[in-house]
Coordinates of C-alpha atoms in Angstrom, one line a residue:
M1 CA 0.0 0.0 0.0
T2 CA 1.2 3.5 -0.9
R3 CA 2.2 5.5 2.2
R4 CA 0.2 8.6 2.9
V5 CA 2.4 11.3 4.3
F6 CA 1.4 14.8 5.6
I7 CA 4.2 17.3 6.0
T8 CA 4.0 20.9 7.3
G9 CA 6.7 23.4 6.5
A10 CA 7.1 21.5 3.2
S11 CA 8.2 24.1 0.6
S12 CA 11.9 24.4 1.6
G13 CA 14.6 23.2 3.9
I14 CA 14.0 20.0 5.9
G15 CA 10.4 19.8 4.9
A16 CA 11.1 19.8 1.1
A17 CA 13.9 17.3 1.6
L18 CA 11.6 15.0 3.5
A19 CA 8.9 15.4 0.8
K20 CA 11.4 14.5 -2.0
R21 CA 12.6 11.5 -0.1
Y22 CA 9.1 10.1 0.6
A23 CA 8.0 10.9 -3.0
E24 CA 11.0 9.0 -4.3
E25 CA 9.9 6.0 -2.2
G26 CA 6.4 6.1 -3.8
A27 CA 4.5 7.9 -1.1
T28 CA 1.5 10.2 -1.7
L29 CA 2.0 13.5 0.0
G30 CA 0.0 16.3 1.6
L31 CA 2.2 19.4 1.5
V32 CA 1.6 22.4 3.8
A33 CA 3.3 25.7 3.6
R34 CA 2.5 29.4 3.5
R35 CA 3.4 30.0 -0.1
Q36 CA 1.3 28.5 -2.9
H37 CA 4.0 29.1 -5.6
G38 CA 6.6 27.3 -3.5
L39 CA 4.4 24.3 -3.0
E40 CA 3.5 24.1 -6.7
Q41 CA 7.1 24.2 -7.6
L42 CA 7.9 21.5 -5.2
A43 CA 5.0 19.2 -6.2
D44 CA 5.8 19.7 -9.9
G45 CA 9.4 18.4 -9.3
L46 CA 8.3 15.3 -7.5
P47 CA 7.6 11.9 -9.0
H48 CA 3.9 11.5 -9.9
P49 CA 3.0 15.2 -9.1
E50 CA -0.7 14.4 -9.8
R51 CA -0.8 12.2 -6.6
H52 CA 0.1 15.0 -4.2
R53 CA -2.1 17.5 -2.5
I54 CA -1.0 21.0 -1.6
Y55 CA -2.3 23.3 1.1
A56 CA -1.2 26.9 1.2
L57 CA -1.9 28.1 4.8
D58 CA -0.2 29.5 7.9
V59 CA 0.1 26.7 10.5
T60 CA -0.9 29.1 13.2
D61 CA -4.4 29.2 11.6
H62 CA -5.6 26.1 13.3
A63 CA -9.0 25.9 11.6
A64 CA -7.3 26.0 8.1
L65 CA -4.8 23.3 9.3
A66 CA -7.7 21.1 10.5
A67 CA -9.5 21.6 7.2
A68 CA -6.4 20.5 5.3
A69 CA -6.1 17.4 7.5
T70 CA -9.8 16.5 6.9
D71 CA -9.4 17.0 3.2
F72 CA -6.2 14.8 3.1
I73 CA -7.8 12.0 5.2
G74 CA -11.0 12.1 3.1
A75 CA -9.3 12.1 -0.3
L76 CA -6.8 9.3 0.6
G77 CA -8.9 7.3 3.0
G78 CA -6.5 7.9 5.9
A79 CA -2.9 8.8 6.7
D80 CA 0.2 7.0 7.7
V81 CA 2.9 9.5 8.7
V82 CA 2.2 13.0 9.9
I83 CA 5.2 15.3 10.3
A84 CA 5.0 18.6 12.2
N85 CA 8.0 20.3 10.7
A86 CA 7.0 23.9 10.3
G87 CA 9.2 26.2 12.3
I88 CA 10.8 29.6 12.6
S89 CA 13.9 30.9 14.3
Q90 CA 14.9 34.4 15.4
G91 CA 17.2 35.8 18.0
T92 CA 15.3 37.1 21.1
L93 CA 16.2 38.8 24.3
T94 CA 13.7 39.0 27.2
E95 CA 14.9 42.4 28.3
Y96 CA 13.4 44.0 25.1
A97 CA 9.7 44.5 25.4
E98 CA 9.3 44.5 21.6
D99 CA 10.6 40.9 21.5
L100 CA 7.5 39.6 23.3
A101 CA 5.6 39.5 20.1
V102 CA 8.5 37.6 18.5
F103 CA 8.3 35.1 21.4
E104 CA 4.6 34.6 20.8
R105 CA 5.0 34.0 17.1
I106 CA 7.8 31.5 17.6
V107 CA 6.0 29.5 20.3
A108 CA 2.8 29.6 18.2
T109 CA 4.6 28.3 15.1
N110 CA 7.0 25.8 16.6
L111 CA 4.9 24.4 19.5
L112 CA 1.2 25.1 19.2
A113 CA 1.1 24.3 15.5
T114 CA 2.7 21.0 16.2
V115 CA -0.2 20.2 18.5
A116 CA -2.7 21.5 15.9
T117 CA -1.0 19.4 13.2
F118 CA -1.4 16.2 15.1
A119 CA -4.8 16.7 16.7
P120 CA -7.0 16.1 13.6
F121 CA -5.2 12.9 12.7
I122 CA -5.2 11.0 16.0
A123 CA -8.6 9.4 15.8
T124 CA -8.0 8.2 12.3
L125 CA -4.5 6.8 13.1
K126 CA -5.9 5.1 16.2
A127 CA -8.6 3.4 14.1
Q128 CA -6.1 2.3 11.5
A129 CA -3.7 0.9 14.2
Q130 CA -6.6 -1.0 15.8
A131 CA -7.4 -2.4 12.4
G132 CA -3.9 -3.8 12.1
S133 CA -1.8 -1.0 10.6
R134 CA 1.7 -0.9 12.0
A135 CA 2.7 2.2 10.0
C136 CA 1.0 5.0 12.0
R137 CA 3.4 7.7 12.9
L138 CA 3.2 11.2 14.4
V139 CA 6.6 12.9 14.0
G140 CA 7.7 16.1 15.8
I141 CA 10.7 17.9 14.4
A142 CA 12.5 19.5 17.4
S143 CA 16.1 20.8 17.6
V144 CA 19.3 20.4 19.6
A145 CA 18.6 23.9 20.7
G146 CA 15.8 22.4 22.8
I147 CA 18.2 20.2 24.8
R148 CA 20.0 23.0 26.6
G149 CA 19.1 26.7 26.3
L150 CA 21.2 28.8 23.9
P151 CA 22.0 32.4 24.7
G152 CA 20.1 34.9 22.5
A153 CA 17.8 32.2 21.3
E154 CA 15.4 32.2 24.3
A155 CA 12.2 31.7 22.4
Y156 CA 13.5 29.2 19.9
S157 CA 15.2 27.1 22.6
A158 CA 12.1 27.2 24.8
S159 CA 9.8 26.3 21.9
K160 CA 11.9 23.3 20.8
A161 CA 12.4 22.1 24.4
A162 CA 8.6 22.2 24.7
V163 CA 8.2 20.2 21.5
I164 CA 10.5 17.5 22.9
S165 CA 8.6 17.3 26.2
Y166 CA 5.2 17.4 24.4
C167 CA 6.1 14.6 22.1
E168 CA 7.3 12.5 25.0
S169 CA 4.0 13.1 26.8
L170 CA 2.0 12.2 23.7
R171 CA 4.2 9.1 23.1
I172 CA 3.3 7.7 26.5
E173 CA -0.3 8.7 26.1
L174 CA -0.6 6.8 22.8
R175 CA 1.6 3.9 23.7
S176 CA -1.1 1.3 23.9
S177 CA -2.9 2.6 20.8
G178 CA -0.4 1.4 18.2
V179 CA 0.3 4.9 17.0
K180 CA 4.0 5.7 17.4
V181 CA 5.1 9.2 18.3
I182 CA 8.6 10.0 17.1
T183 CA 10.8 13.0 18.0
I184 CA 13.5 13.9 15.4
V185 CA 16.1 16.3 16.8
P186 CA 18.1 18.0 14.0
G187 CA 21.5 19.4 14.6
Y188 CA 22.9 21.9 12.1
I189 CA 21.2 21.1 8.7
D190 CA 22.1 23.0 5.6
T191 CA 18.9 24.9 4.9
P192 CA 17.8 28.5 4.4
M193 CA 17.3 28.7 8.2
T194 CA 21.0 28.0 8.9
Q195 CA 22.5 29.5 5.8
V196 CA 22.1 33.0 7.3
N197 CA 24.2 32.0 10.4
S198 CA 27.6 33.7 10.4
Y199 CA 29.1 31.4 13.0
R200 CA 30.7 27.9 12.7
M201 CA 28.2 25.1 12.7
P202 CA 29.7 21.7 13.8
F203 CA 28.7 18.6 11.9
L204 CA 26.7 20.5 9.3
M205 CA 24.7 18.0 7.3
A206 CA 23.1 18.3 3.8
A207 CA 19.3 18.3 4.0
E208 CA 19.0 15.4 1.6
K209 CA 21.3 13.2 3.9
F210 CA 19.3 14.3 6.9
A211 CA 16.0 13.3 5.2
A212 CA 17.3 9.9 4.3
N213 CA 18.4 9.4 7.9
A214 CA 15.1 10.7 9.4
V215 CA 12.9 8.6 7.1
A216 CA 14.8 5.5 8.1
R217 CA 14.3 6.3 11.8
I218 CA 10.6 7.1 11.3
D219 CA 10.1 3.8 9.4
A220 CA 11.9 1.9 12.3
G221 CA 9.6 3.6 14.8
S222 CA 12.5 5.1 16.8
S223 CA 11.0 7.1 19.7
Y224 CA 13.8 9.8 19.7
R225 CA 16.8 10.4 17.5
V226 CA 19.3 13.2 17.2
I227 CA 20.6 13.6 13.6
P228 CA 23.5 13.6 12.9
W229 CA 24.6 11.1 15.5
Q230 CA 27.7 13.2 16.3
M231 CA 25.5 16.0 17.5
G232 CA 23.6 13.5 19.7
V233 CA 26.9 12.7 21.4
V234 CA 27.6 16.4 21.9
A235 CA 24.0 16.9 23.3
K236 CA 24.4 14.1 25.8
L237 CA 27.7 15.6 27.0
L238 CA 26.2 19.0 27.3
R239 CA 23.4 17.6 29.5
L240 CA 26.0 16.2 31.9
L241 CA 27.9 19.5 32.3
P242 CA 27.2 21.3 35.6
N243 CA 25.4 24.6 35.1
R244 CA 28.4 26.7 36.1
V245 CA 30.6 25.0 33.4
Y246 CA 27.9 25.2 30.7
D247 CA 27.2 28.8 31.5
F248 CA 30.9 29.7 31.3
L249 CA 31.4 27.8 28.0
L250 CA 28.3 29.3 26.3
S251 CA 28.6 32.8 27.7
K252 CA 30.6 34.0 24.7
A253 CA 28.6 32.0 22.1
P254 CA 27.4 33.9 19.0
H255 CA 23.8 35.1 19.0
K256 CA 21.2 34.9 16.2
T257 CA 20.2 38.3 14.9
R258 CA 17.2 40.0 16.6
A259 CA 14.5 41.5 14.4
A260 CA 12.2 43.4 16.7
S261 CA 10.1 44.4 13.7
G262 CA 9.3 40.8 12.7
I263 CA 10.4 37.2 12.1
Q264 CA 13.3 36.3 9.8
N265 CA 14.6 33.0 8.5
P266 CA 11.3 31.1 8.3
Q267 CA 11.1 27.5 7.4
P268 CA 7.9 27.8 5.4

C-alpha cells in the first residue's frame, strides 16, 4: 500500500527534503506551507505530481490546518505519517519589550502548530492501528537547541524544548494505541534557516542526507533520534555539564540576529 504522508513546512529546507525522499519512495503526500507558488514548484518536481495535495496556509491558523487534514484524510482514506515540521527561528532577548511579540510567534509556530497538526489525525490513526496497521506515525521535528538553552535564542530554545517534552508526553499517552510518536532532533542542517548564520556550525549535514536518515528512523519507529549522530553525542555531554561550566562555555557564544520588527529566517 502506498504510504500517505502529511508534512508541514514543506516548501523548503528540511520539509522539502523529506517530501522529496518520501516521493522517491512512492508515497502520496499532503504538503503544507504558506506560499502557494513554492508548494506548486515542489510538487511539480516530485515523481507523480498528480498524486500529491498542496495546502497553502499558515500553520498558526488552526482551523485551516484542521480543514487540510480533513481533506487529506477524506481524499486518501486515511494517513500513515504526519510530520509537524513547520518552524521559525529568530534571536530574542527577554529584556526588550518588543521581543515579546516575537516570542509569541515562535511559540505559536513551533509548539502550538505541532499540537494543531497532530490533533485532527489522532482518531484516524488510532482506528487504523486498531485495524492492524503498523505504519501509523506522528513525527515532531525539534532541535538540539531544545536540549539546553542557547544564549540569545530564548524563544527558539524554549519552543523546541517544549516540542521534545510534548512529544514525549504524547508518546506515552498513545503507547497502547499502536500509534508511534517520534521525536526527530536535527543538529545543524544545511537549509535556508541555517545559511544565514555567520558562525561555525559543527557537523553541518546536507538536507538530503538528513532526510534519508530521518525517514529510516521514522520507518523503524524510533522514539527519539538526534541527527547527525555526532550531535547526539555532543548533546548528551552538554546535559552532563554542571550549570556553572555550561554557563561559562556558552557565555561567549554567537547570537542569532534579533529582528524586533518581525520574524526572519522562516522554514515555510
